[in-house]
Amino acid sequence: MRLLRTGAAVAAALLAPATLVPLAAAHADPAAYTVTTLHFKVTVGPTSSKTCDIVGDLYTPAGAGPTDRMPAILTTNGFGGSKNDQAGIGKAFSQQGYVVLSYSGLGFGGSSCAVTLDDPDYDGKAGSQLISYLGGKSGIAYLDAAHKQPAPVLDDVELDGPDDPRVGTIGGSYGGSNQFAIADVDPRLDTIVPMITWNDLSYSLGPNNTDQVAPGAVSTTDPGSVKLLWAAGFSIDGMEADISNKQVPDLPCPNFATWVCPALVTGATTGFLDKGTIAHLRHASVASYMQNIKVPTLLIQGENDTLFNLNEAAATYRALKAQGTPVQMIWQSWGHSSLTPATGEIDMSSPDPATQYETARISDWFAHYLKGESSVSTGPDFAYYRDWVSYTGDAAPAYASASSFPVGSDQVWRLSGKGSLVTGSTPSAAGSQSLVTPVAGLPTSLANIDALSAFIGTPPNIPGDLPGTEVQWDSPALTAPVDVVGSPRVTLKVGAPTAALTQALGPAGQVVLMIRVADVGPDGKATLIHGLEAPVRVPNVNKPFTVTVPAIVHRFAAGHKIRLEVAGGSIDYRGNLLATPVSIASGATQTLTLPTVPAS
């Protein structure tokens, strides 16, 4: 399934391996480069006692050498992928004057050792040793997997000091978090470009969209609701990695760190992640070591992504900004739920800054921070793709930009009567609606199978949940477009007498609800925006709680309605195990808040 690979399908290696021999004439042919496949002996683990073999391809521009050193780019694959997935990056950026090292991450694509989910003690240390190789250190690179034939010491990369190469990183998903892991352990890294990746993996795999530990964070005090289908996808890809590495799949658990598979089983059974699992996942997440990320960071996240939604990049952006780390953020059209970029955004198999908005931003970023071209602008602080803007060619016209994030102003809608949303200070009419959460955390609808949407497409309309398991409120038909950029927020107080008695037992006794914001067309059909919903494990039903819905960039067109839905179950998440009656009354303090920008 290759669930977490970066972007659209990428081409295989574009050139056969060649001997690393610099051409005599510096920059004689800007399109010429060589590709050499190497093996790297690295030691990893908390005590650096585990030896692993990493396989990588070194792309060297024509003319690079001791007298014409060039900056370097390090890149690795998404989950389930290999070094070959970055062949387009290797080709394009070597032609721009960078030495590029693309490698298969630990446990994938011919590289040995277990998959540790980008743990800095493993993946971070491995990447750090590759930086040492780029800096000219010997005893790391070999021509064979047995590490018997040393490769020539590299002398093509520009140095900032002894054993300190000028180097940046790029990669998506698993290859995005890997960059944070390296930056955590190695201050020599000069800049990073993480794409479609996580802030807190415990949120990614078991989100609770309320009870955050801090404003703007995604980490929560109480555990959330396990993503069933995405978690299953991890296991499948882990087994595929075993097979591709020509080793017998480690059944019943594929080639993961030992704690991973028991955690998946426990989570699928109970519906939530236990404290030990959350600790492991956060250890492998930038949220836990953010203070160590000091290098300029270009965050790129997908609007169409139910695995690592926009809230994760926003949390990382806010934290980096608050501590003074140079950071910018792009919200692109595509992500794990739709792997095909819009026209003129980026082509991972053939990146072209002249015709692709994102590629141009990345190219300018590296020119500024790696080549030292201070006159090259890195672009706006925040940019986001608008799918309602028509254009041809380069996607730049579809991107709006801002000097900071968040943007816009809040538009507040209040729950009124038995199913209406009203704006402003309009008094809310009395009314109440009720639902029952299903037993055993079963789904209430078969729509929107999140982990498969990139392959089968997201259903265009929500057919509706089972009767009695969902309630909703609609706005009047809009007289003008409403453009939303950011995270909708929902503040509710619910009535749940059964949960009030059981919630003292902890997560197993708390009620789980699914909060959704949908677009209702003039024909009455509702569309869940990019398939995004917000599971919440309500910490205390006796008190109001606020839900931070996954961020969207969406135009509610004139004539459409805005809908707020609260459901008791989802096919994508494991709900609470007990059937629980829930009532929600209308009122002035029961609100949906949308971050809006002027229509453009």
Coordinates of C-alpha atoms in Angstrom, one line a residue:
M1 CA 0.0 0.0 0.0
R2 CA 2.9 2.3 0.6
L3 CA 0.7 4.4 2.8
L4 CA 3.2 7.0 3.9
R5 CA 5.3 7.6 0.8
T6 CA 5.9 11.2 -0.2
G7 CA 3.5 12.8 -2.7
A8 CA 2.7 11.3 -6.1
A9 CA 4.3 8.1 -7.3
V10 CA 7.9 8.7 -8.1
A11 CA 10.1 7.3 -10.8
A12 CA 12.7 4.6 -10.2
A13 CA 16.4 5.6 -10.2
L14 CA 17.0 7.6 -13.3
L15 CA 20.6 6.5 -14.0
A16 CA 22.5 3.3 -13.4
P17 CA 25.1 3.4 -10.6
A18 CA 28.3 5.0 -11.8
T19 CA 31.8 5.5 -10.4
L20 CA 32.2 8.7 -8.5
V21 CA 34.8 10.4 -10.7
P22 CA 34.6 14.3 -10.9
L23 CA 34.7 15.7 -14.4
A24 CA 37.7 17.7 -15.3
A25 CA 35.9 20.9 -16.3
A26 CA 34.0 22.5 -13.4
H27 CA 30.3 23.0 -14.3
A28 CA 31.1 21.9 -17.9
D29 CA 27.6 20.5 -18.4
P30 CA 25.0 21.7 -15.8
A31 CA 22.8 18.7 -16.7
A32 CA 25.6 16.1 -16.0
Y33 CA 25.9 14.2 -12.8
T34 CA 26.9 10.8 -11.5
V35 CA 25.1 8.4 -9.3
T36 CA 26.9 6.0 -7.0
T37 CA 25.3 3.4 -4.8
L38 CA 27.0 3.1 -1.4
H39 CA 26.5 1.3 1.9
F40 CA 26.9 3.0 5.2
K41 CA 27.9 1.4 8.5
V42 CA 26.2 3.2 11.3
T43 CA 25.8 2.6 15.0
V44 CA 22.5 3.4 16.7
G45 CA 20.5 3.1 19.9
P46 CA 20.6 4.9 23.2
T47 CA 24.1 3.5 23.8
S48 CA 25.1 3.4 20.1
S49 CA 25.6 -0.4 20.4
K50 CA 23.5 -1.5 17.4
T51 CA 25.2 -1.7 14.0
C52 CA 23.1 -1.2 10.9
D53 CA 23.7 -1.1 7.1
I54 CA 22.2 1.8 5.2
V55 CA 22.0 1.8 1.4
G56 CA 22.0 5.1 -0.4
D57 CA 22.6 6.8 -3.8
L58 CA 25.0 9.7 -4.0
Y59 CA 24.2 12.2 -6.8
T60 CA 27.3 14.3 -7.6
P61 CA 27.1 17.3 -10.0
A62 CA 29.6 17.4 -12.8
G63 CA 32.7 19.4 -11.8
A64 CA 32.2 19.0 -8.0
G65 CA 35.5 18.4 -6.2
P66 CA 38.0 19.7 -3.8
T67 CA 38.4 22.9 -5.7
D68 CA 34.7 23.4 -6.4
R69 CA 32.9 22.2 -3.3
M70 CA 29.1 22.4 -3.3
P71 CA 26.4 22.3 -0.5
A72 CA 24.7 19.0 0.1
I73 CA 21.1 17.8 0.5
L74 CA 20.2 14.7 2.5
T75 CA 16.9 13.0 1.8
T76 CA 15.1 9.7 2.8
N77 CA 11.9 7.9 2.0
G78 CA 8.4 7.8 3.4
F79 CA 7.1 4.8 5.3
G80 CA 7.4 1.7 3.2
G81 CA 9.6 3.3 0.5
S82 CA 13.2 3.4 -0.4
K83 CA 16.0 5.6 -1.7
N84 CA 14.7 5.3 -5.2
D85 CA 11.7 7.4 -4.3
Q86 CA 14.0 10.5 -4.1
A87 CA 15.5 9.9 -7.6
G88 CA 13.7 13.0 -8.9
I89 CA 15.1 15.1 -6.1
G90 CA 18.5 13.7 -6.6
K91 CA 18.5 14.5 -10.3
A92 CA 16.9 18.0 -10.0
F93 CA 19.0 19.3 -7.2
S94 CA 22.3 17.9 -8.4
Q95 CA 21.6 19.8 -11.6
Q96 CA 21.3 22.9 -9.4
G97 CA 24.7 22.4 -7.9
Y98 CA 24.0 20.3 -4.8
V99 CA 25.6 17.0 -3.8
V100 CA 22.5 14.9 -2.9
L101 CA 22.5 11.7 -0.8
S102 CA 19.3 9.8 -0.9
Y103 CA 19.1 6.8 1.4
S104 CA 16.7 4.1 2.5
G105 CA 15.7 4.6 6.1
L106 CA 16.4 2.0 8.8
G107 CA 14.3 -1.1 8.0
F108 CA 13.3 -0.1 4.5
G109 CA 14.5 -0.4 1.0
G110 CA 17.5 -2.6 1.6
S111 CA 18.6 -0.9 4.8
S112 CA 18.9 -3.2 7.8
C113 CA 17.6 -3.0 11.5
A114 CA 14.2 -2.4 12.8
V115 CA 11.7 0.4 12.0
T116 CA 11.8 2.7 15.1
L117 CA 9.3 5.4 13.9
D118 CA 12.0 8.1 13.5
D119 CA 13.3 7.7 17.0
P120 CA 16.2 10.2 17.4
D121 CA 18.2 7.5 19.2
Y122 CA 18.1 5.4 16.1
D123 CA 17.1 7.3 12.9
G124 CA 18.5 10.6 14.2
K125 CA 21.9 9.1 15.0
A126 CA 21.9 7.2 11.7
G127 CA 21.3 10.5 9.8
S128 CA 24.0 12.2 11.8
Q129 CA 26.6 9.7 10.7
L130 CA 25.6 10.3 7.1
I131 CA 26.3 14.0 7.7
S132 CA 29.7 13.0 9.0
Y133 CA 30.3 11.2 5.7
L134 CA 29.3 14.3 3.8
G135 CA 31.8 16.2 5.9
G136 CA 34.6 14.0 4.7
K137 CA 34.8 11.4 7.5
S138 CA 36.2 8.0 6.7
G139 CA 35.1 4.6 8.0
I140 CA 31.4 5.2 7.3
A141 CA 30.9 4.6 3.5
Y142 CA 31.5 1.3 1.8
L143 CA 31.1 -0.2 -1.7
D144 CA 29.5 -3.4 -0.3
A145 CA 26.9 -4.4 2.3
A146 CA 29.4 -6.4 4.2
H147 CA 31.4 -3.2 4.9
K148 CA 34.7 -4.8 3.6
Q149 CA 35.5 -2.3 0.7
P150 CA 35.8 1.3 1.9
A151 CA 34.5 3.9 -0.4
P152 CA 36.6 6.9 -1.3
V153 CA 36.5 9.8 1.3
L154 CA 34.1 12.4 0.0
D155 CA 35.7 15.8 -0.8
D156 CA 33.0 17.4 -2.9
V157 CA 30.9 19.1 -0.2
E158 CA 31.3 22.6 1.0
L159 CA 32.4 22.8 4.7
D160 CA 31.6 25.3 7.4
G161 CA 34.4 23.8 9.5
P162 CA 36.1 20.5 10.1
D163 CA 33.6 17.6 9.7
D164 CA 30.9 20.2 9.3
P165 CA 29.3 20.1 5.8
R166 CA 26.9 22.7 4.5
V167 CA 23.8 20.4 4.4
G168 CA 20.1 20.6 4.4
T169 CA 17.4 17.9 4.3
I170 CA 14.1 17.3 2.5
G171 CA 11.5 14.5 2.6
G172 CA 7.9 13.8 3.3
S173 CA 5.9 11.9 5.9
Y174 CA 8.2 9.4 7.6
G175 CA 11.0 11.2 5.7
G176 CA 9.8 14.5 7.1
S177 CA 9.9 13.5 10.8
N178 CA 13.3 11.9 10.2
Q179 CA 14.7 15.4 9.6
F180 CA 13.5 16.6 13.0
A181 CA 15.2 13.5 14.6
I182 CA 18.5 14.4 12.9
A183 CA 18.2 18.0 13.9
D184 CA 17.6 16.9 17.5
V185 CA 20.9 15.2 17.8
D186 CA 23.1 17.0 15.3
P187 CA 23.6 20.8 15.4
R188 CA 25.7 20.7 12.1
L189 CA 22.5 20.5 10.1
D190 CA 21.8 23.9 8.4
T191 CA 18.2 23.7 7.4
I192 CA 15.3 21.3 7.0
V193 CA 12.2 21.0 4.8
P194 CA 9.8 18.5 6.4
M195 CA 6.7 17.7 4.3
I196 CA 3.4 16.1 5.4
T197 CA 4.6 14.8 8.7
W198 CA 3.7 14.7 12.3
N199 CA 4.1 16.9 15.4
D200 CA 3.0 14.2 17.9
L201 CA 2.6 10.7 16.7
S202 CA 0.2 9.9 19.6
Y203 CA -2.1 12.5 18.2
S204 CA -1.7 11.2 14.6
L205 CA -2.7 7.7 15.5
G206 CA -5.1 8.3 18.4
P207 CA -6.3 11.9 18.3
N208 CA -8.2 13.7 21.0
N209 CA -9.2 17.1 19.6
T210 CA -9.9 18.5 23.0
D211 CA -8.0 18.7 26.3
Q212 CA -4.8 20.0 24.7
V213 CA -1.8 20.3 27.0
A214 CA -1.2 23.9 25.8
P215 CA -2.8 26.4 23.5
G216 CA -2.0 25.6 19.8
A217 CA -0.7 22.1 20.7
V218 CA -2.1 18.8 19.4
S219 CA -0.8 16.7 22.4
T220 CA -3.6 16.1 24.9
T221 CA -3.8 15.1 28.6
D222 CA -6.5 12.4 28.0
P223 CA -5.9 9.8 25.2
G224 CA -8.1 10.0 22.1
S225 CA -9.6 7.6 19.7
V226 CA -7.4 5.1 17.8
K227 CA -7.3 5.4 14.0
L228 CA -8.1 1.8 13.0
L229 CA -7.4 1.7 9.3
W230 CA -4.3 3.8 9.3
A231 CA -2.9 1.7 12.1
A232 CA -3.6 -1.5 10.1
G233 CA -1.8 0.1 7.2
F234 CA 1.3 0.5 9.3
S235 CA 1.4 -3.2 9.9
I236 CA 0.9 -4.1 6.3
D237 CA 3.7 -1.8 5.2
G238 CA 6.0 -3.1 7.9
M239 CA 5.5 -6.6 6.6
E240 CA 6.1 -5.4 3.0
A241 CA 9.4 -3.9 4.2
D242 CA 10.4 -7.3 5.7
I243 CA 9.8 -9.0 2.3
S244 CA 11.5 -6.3 0.3
N245 CA 14.6 -6.6 2.5
K246 CA 14.6 -10.3 1.7
Q247 CA 13.9 -11.4 5.2
V248 CA 11.1 -13.6 6.6
P249 CA 8.3 -11.3 8.0
D250 CA 8.6 -11.2 11.7
L251 CA 5.1 -12.6 12.5
P252 CA 2.9 -11.8 14.2
C253 CA 4.7 -8.4 14.3
P254 CA 6.6 -7.1 11.3
N255 CA 10.0 -5.4 11.5
F256 CA 9.1 -2.8 14.1
A257 CA 10.5 -1.9 17.5
T258 CA 9.3 -4.5 19.9
W259 CA 6.7 -2.2 21.6
V260 CA 4.8 -1.2 18.4
C261 CA 2.7 -4.2 17.6
P262 CA 1.4 -4.9 21.1
A263 CA 0.5 -1.3 21.3
L264 CA -1.5 -1.5 18.1
V265 CA -3.4 -4.6 19.4
T266 CA -4.1 -3.0 22.7
G267 CA -5.3 0.2 21.1
A268 CA -7.6 -1.6 18.7
T269 CA -9.1 -3.5 21.6
T270 CA -9.7 -0.6 24.0
G271 CA -10.1 2.2 21.6
F272 CA -7.3 4.3 23.1
L273 CA -3.5 4.3 23.5
D274 CA -2.1 3.4 26.9
K275 CA 0.3 5.7 28.8
G276 CA 3.4 3.6 27.8
T277 CA 2.5 3.7 24.1
I278 CA 1.9 7.4 24.3
A279 CA 5.3 7.9 25.9
H280 CA 7.0 5.9 23.1
L281 CA 5.2 7.7 20.4
R282 CA 6.0 11.1 21.8
H283 CA 9.6 10.2 22.3
A284 CA 9.6 9.7 18.5
S285 CA 7.9 13.1 17.9
V286 CA 9.3 16.6 17.5
A287 CA 6.7 17.8 20.1
S288 CA 8.9 16.3 22.8
Y289 CA 12.2 17.8 21.7
M290 CA 11.1 21.0 20.0
Q291 CA 13.5 23.1 22.0
N292 CA 16.4 21.4 20.1
I293 CA 15.2 22.5 16.7
K294 CA 17.1 25.7 16.0
V295 CA 17.7 25.5 12.2
P296 CA 15.5 27.3 9.7
T297 CA 12.5 25.2 8.9
L298 CA 10.2 25.2 5.9
L299 CA 7.0 23.3 6.9
I300 CA 4.9 21.9 4.1
Q301 CA 1.6 20.2 5.0
G302 CA -1.4 18.8 3.1
E303 CA -4.9 20.1 3.1
N304 CA -6.1 16.7 2.0
D305 CA -4.7 14.5 4.7
T306 CA -6.5 12.5 7.3
L307 CA -3.3 11.0 8.7
F308 CA -1.2 14.0 9.5
N309 CA -3.6 16.9 9.3
L310 CA -2.9 20.6 9.1
N311 CA -3.1 21.0 12.9
E312 CA 0.2 19.1 13.3
A313 CA 2.2 21.5 11.1
A314 CA 0.4 24.5 12.8
A315 CA 1.4 23.2 16.2
T316 CA 5.1 22.8 15.1
Y317 CA 5.0 26.3 13.5
R318 CA 3.6 27.9 16.6
A319 CA 6.2 26.2 18.8
L320 CA 9.2 27.1 16.6
K321 CA 8.0 30.6 16.2
A322 CA 7.6 31.1 19.9
Q323 CA 11.2 30.0 20.6
G324 CA 12.6 32.1 17.8
T325 CA 13.5 29.4 15.3
P326 CA 13.2 30.8 11.7
V327 CA 10.1 29.0 10.2
Q328 CA 7.7 29.3 7.4
M329 CA 4.7 27.2 6.5
I330 CA 3.0 26.1 3.2
W331 CA -0.4 24.4 3.1
Q332 CA -0.5 22.5 -0.2
S333 CA -3.5 20.8 -1.8
W334 CA -2.3 17.2 -1.5
G335 CA -1.4 14.8 1.3
H336 CA -1.9 11.2 2.4
S337 CA -5.6 11.2 1.4
S338 CA -4.9 12.5 -2.1
L339 CA -1.4 11.8 -3.4
T340 CA -1.6 13.8 -6.6
P341 CA -0.5 17.4 -6.4
A342 CA -2.6 20.0 -8.2
T343 CA -1.2 21.3 -11.5
G344 CA 1.8 23.4 -11.1
E345 CA 2.5 22.6 -7.4
I346 CA 5.3 20.0 -7.5
D347 CA 6.2 16.9 -9.4
M348 CA 8.3 14.7 -7.1
S349 CA 9.6 12.7 -10.1
S350 CA 10.7 15.8 -12.0
P351 CA 10.8 18.9 -9.8
D352 CA 11.0 22.1 -11.8
P353 CA 11.2 25.5 -10.1
A354 CA 10.4 27.3 -13.3
T355 CA 6.9 25.8 -13.6
Q356 CA 6.0 24.6 -10.1
Y357 CA 5.2 26.8 -7.1
E358 CA 6.3 24.5 -4.3
T359 CA 9.4 23.5 -6.1
A360 CA 10.3 27.1 -6.6
R361 CA 9.8 27.8 -2.9
I362 CA 12.0 24.9 -1.9
S363 CA 14.7 25.8 -4.4
D364 CA 14.7 29.4 -3.2
W365 CA 14.9 28.1 0.4
F366 CA 18.0 26.0 -0.2
A367 CA 19.6 28.8 -2.3
H368 CA 19.1 31.2 0.6
Y369 CA 20.2 28.9 3.5
L370 CA 22.7 26.5 1.8
K371 CA 24.2 28.6 -1.0
G372 CA 24.2 31.7 1.1
E373 CA 22.4 33.7 -1.5
S374 CA 20.9 36.2 0.9
S375 CA 19.2 38.2 -1.9
V376 CA 17.0 35.3 -2.7
S377 CA 13.7 35.7 -1.0
T378 CA 12.3 32.6 0.8
G379 CA 8.7 33.9 0.2
P380 CA 5.8 34.6 2.6
D381 CA 5.7 33.4 6.2
F382 CA 2.5 31.5 5.4
A383 CA 0.9 30.4 2.1
Y384 CA -2.1 28.2 1.4
Y385 CA -3.7 26.6 -1.6
R386 CA -7.3 27.6 -2.6
D387 CA -9.0 24.9 -4.6
W388 CA -11.7 27.3 -5.8
V389 CA -9.2 29.5 -7.8
S390 CA -8.9 28.7 -11.5
Y391 CA -5.5 29.0 -13.2
T392 CA -3.3 27.4 -15.8
G393 CA 0.3 26.3 -15.5
D394 CA 2.2 27.3 -12.3
A395 CA 0.0 27.0 -9.2
A396 CA 1.1 30.4 -7.8
P397 CA -2.2 32.1 -8.5
A398 CA -4.1 29.6 -6.4
Y399 CA -1.9 30.3 -3.4
A400 CA -2.7 33.2 -1.0
S401 CA -0.1 34.4 1.4
A402 CA 0.2 36.1 4.8
S403 CA 2.9 37.6 6.9
S404 CA 2.0 35.5 9.9
F405 CA -0.3 32.6 11.0
P406 CA -3.1 32.3 12.0
V407 CA -5.0 34.5 9.6
G408 CA -8.4 36.2 9.4
S409 CA -11.0 36.7 12.0
D410 CA -13.5 34.6 13.8
Q411 CA -17.1 34.1 12.7
V412 CA -19.2 32.7 15.5
W413 CA -22.3 30.5 14.9
R414 CA -24.6 29.5 17.8
L415 CA -26.6 26.4 18.1
S416 CA -30.3 27.3 18.0
G417 CA -33.6 25.4 18.2
K418 CA -33.6 21.8 17.1
G419 CA -31.1 22.1 14.3
S420 CA -30.2 25.7 13.3
L421 CA -27.0 27.7 13.3
V422 CA -27.4 31.5 13.8
T423 CA -24.7 34.2 13.8
G424 CA -23.7 37.1 15.9
S425 CA -25.6 38.1 19.0
T426 CA -28.9 36.6 17.7
P427 CA -30.6 34.9 20.7
S428 CA -30.6 31.1 20.4
A429 CA -34.0 29.4 20.4
A430 CA -34.4 26.6 22.9
G431 CA -34.1 23.0 21.7
S432 CA -32.3 19.8 22.2
Q433 CA -31.2 16.8 20.2
S434 CA -30.1 13.4 21.3
L435 CA -28.0 10.5 20.1
V436 CA -26.6 7.2 21.4
T437 CA -23.0 6.1 20.9
P438 CA -22.9 2.5 19.6
V439 CA -21.8 -0.4 21.7
A440 CA -18.2 -1.7 21.3
G441 CA -17.2 1.5 19.5
L442 CA -18.7 0.3 16.2
P443 CA -19.0 2.7 13.2
T444 CA -22.3 4.5 12.6
S445 CA -21.6 5.0 8.9
L446 CA -19.5 3.4 6.2
A447 CA -18.6 6.7 4.4
N448 CA -15.1 8.2 4.2
I449 CA -12.7 5.3 4.6
D450 CA -9.8 7.5 5.4
A451 CA -6.7 5.3 4.8
L452 CA -8.1 4.2 1.4
S453 CA -9.3 7.5 0.1
A454 CA -6.1 8.2 -1.8
F455 CA -6.7 5.0 -3.7
I456 CA -10.5 4.7 -4.0
G457 CA -11.4 8.4 -3.7
T458 CA -13.3 10.1 -1.0
P459 CA -17.0 9.6 -1.2
P460 CA -18.4 12.9 -2.5
N461 CA -21.4 12.9 -0.1
I462 CA -22.1 11.8 3.4
P463 CA -24.9 9.3 3.2
G464 CA -25.7 9.9 6.9
D465 CA -25.1 7.9 10.1
L466 CA -27.5 5.3 11.4
P467 CA -30.7 6.8 12.8
G468 CA -30.3 8.0 16.4
T469 CA -26.5 8.1 16.3
E470 CA -25.9 11.6 14.9
V471 CA -27.3 15.1 15.3
Q472 CA -26.7 18.2 13.2
W473 CA -27.3 22.0 12.9
D474 CA -27.4 23.9 9.6
S475 CA -26.9 27.6 8.8
P476 CA -29.3 29.4 6.5
A477 CA -28.3 29.4 2.8
L478 CA -25.3 31.7 2.5
T479 CA -25.9 35.0 0.6
A480 CA -22.1 35.4 0.0
P481 CA -19.1 33.1 0.0
V482 CA -17.5 32.3 3.4
D483 CA -13.8 31.4 3.1
V484 CA -12.4 29.4 6.0
V485 CA -8.6 29.1 6.6
G486 CA -7.6 27.4 9.8
S487 CA -9.1 25.2 12.5
P488 CA -12.9 25.5 13.3
R489 CA -13.6 25.4 17.0
V490 CA -16.6 23.9 18.6
T491 CA -17.6 24.6 22.2
L492 CA -20.2 22.3 23.7
K493 CA -21.6 21.1 27.0
V494 CA -23.4 17.7 26.6
G495 CA -25.8 15.8 28.8
A496 CA -24.6 12.2 29.4
P497 CA -25.7 10.9 32.7
T498 CA -24.2 7.4 32.2
A499 CA -20.8 8.8 31.3
A500 CA -21.0 11.1 34.3
L501 CA -21.0 8.0 36.4
T502 CA -18.4 6.0 34.5
Q503 CA -15.8 8.7 33.5
A504 CA -14.1 8.4 36.9
L505 CA -12.8 5.0 35.7
G506 CA -10.6 6.8 33.1
P507 CA -10.6 6.6 29.3
A508 CA -12.6 3.4 29.2
G509 CA -15.5 5.1 31.0
Q510 CA -15.4 8.4 29.0
V511 CA -17.7 9.2 26.1
V512 CA -16.3 9.5 22.6
L513 CA -17.9 11.8 20.0
M514 CA -17.1 12.6 16.4
I515 CA -17.3 16.3 15.5
R516 CA -17.6 17.3 11.8
V517 CA -18.0 20.4 9.7
A518 CA -19.7 19.8 6.4
D519 CA -20.7 21.8 3.3
V520 CA -24.3 21.3 2.3
G521 CA -25.0 22.1 -1.4
P522 CA -28.3 23.6 -2.8
D523 CA -29.4 20.1 -3.6
G524 CA -29.2 19.2 0.1
K525 CA -26.2 16.8 -0.2
A526 CA -23.5 17.2 2.4
T527 CA -19.8 16.9 1.8
L528 CA -17.3 16.3 4.6
I529 CA -14.4 18.6 3.8
H530 CA -11.5 16.4 2.8
G531 CA -12.9 13.6 4.9
L532 CA -11.7 15.4 8.1
E533 CA -13.4 14.8 11.4
A534 CA -12.5 15.4 15.1
P535 CA -12.8 12.5 17.5
V536 CA -13.0 13.7 21.2
R537 CA -12.9 11.7 24.4
V538 CA -14.7 14.1 26.6
P539 CA -12.7 14.5 29.8
N540 CA -15.7 15.6 31.9
V541 CA -19.3 15.7 30.6
N542 CA -20.3 17.9 33.5
K543 CA -18.2 20.8 32.1
P544 CA -18.1 22.6 28.7
F545 CA -15.3 21.5 26.4
T546 CA -13.8 23.0 23.2
V547 CA -13.0 21.0 20.2
T548 CA -10.2 22.0 17.8
V549 CA -11.3 20.5 14.5
P550 CA -8.6 19.7 11.9
A551 CA -7.8 22.8 9.9
I552 CA -9.3 23.4 6.5
V553 CA -8.9 25.8 3.6
H554 CA -12.4 25.8 2.1
R555 CA -14.9 28.1 0.4
F556 CA -18.6 27.7 1.4
A557 CA -20.1 29.1 -1.7
A558 CA -23.1 31.4 -1.9
G559 CA -26.3 29.3 -1.7
H560 CA -24.6 26.6 0.4
K561 CA -25.1 25.9 4.1
I562 CA -22.6 25.3 6.8
R563 CA -23.4 22.2 8.9
L564 CA -22.1 21.1 12.3
E565 CA -22.5 17.4 13.0
V566 CA -21.9 15.4 16.2
A567 CA -21.9 11.6 15.8
G568 CA -21.4 8.6 18.1
G569 CA -19.1 6.6 15.8
S570 CA -16.9 6.5 12.7
I571 CA -15.6 3.8 10.5
D572 CA -12.1 5.3 10.9
Y573 CA -11.9 5.5 14.7
R574 CA -12.7 3.3 17.6
G575 CA -15.3 4.9 19.8
N576 CA -16.2 4.2 23.5
L577 CA -17.1 0.6 24.3
L578 CA -20.4 1.3 26.1
A579 CA -23.6 2.5 24.4
T580 CA -24.0 6.0 25.9
P581 CA -27.0 8.3 25.5
V582 CA -25.9 11.9 24.8
S583 CA -28.1 15.1 24.6
I584 CA -27.0 18.5 23.3
A585 CA -29.1 21.5 24.0
S586 CA -29.0 24.7 22.0
G587 CA -27.8 27.9 23.6
A588 CA -25.7 31.1 23.3
T589 CA -22.6 29.3 24.7
Q590 CA -22.9 26.3 22.4
T591 CA -20.9 27.6 19.4
L592 CA -19.1 26.8 16.1
T593 CA -16.3 29.3 15.4
L594 CA -14.9 29.6 11.9
P595 CA -11.6 31.4 11.2
T596 CA -12.5 33.4 8.0
V597 CA -10.7 35.5 5.5
P598 CA -12.2 38.0 3.0
A599 CA -13.4 36.2 0.0
S600 CA -11.0 36.5 -2.9

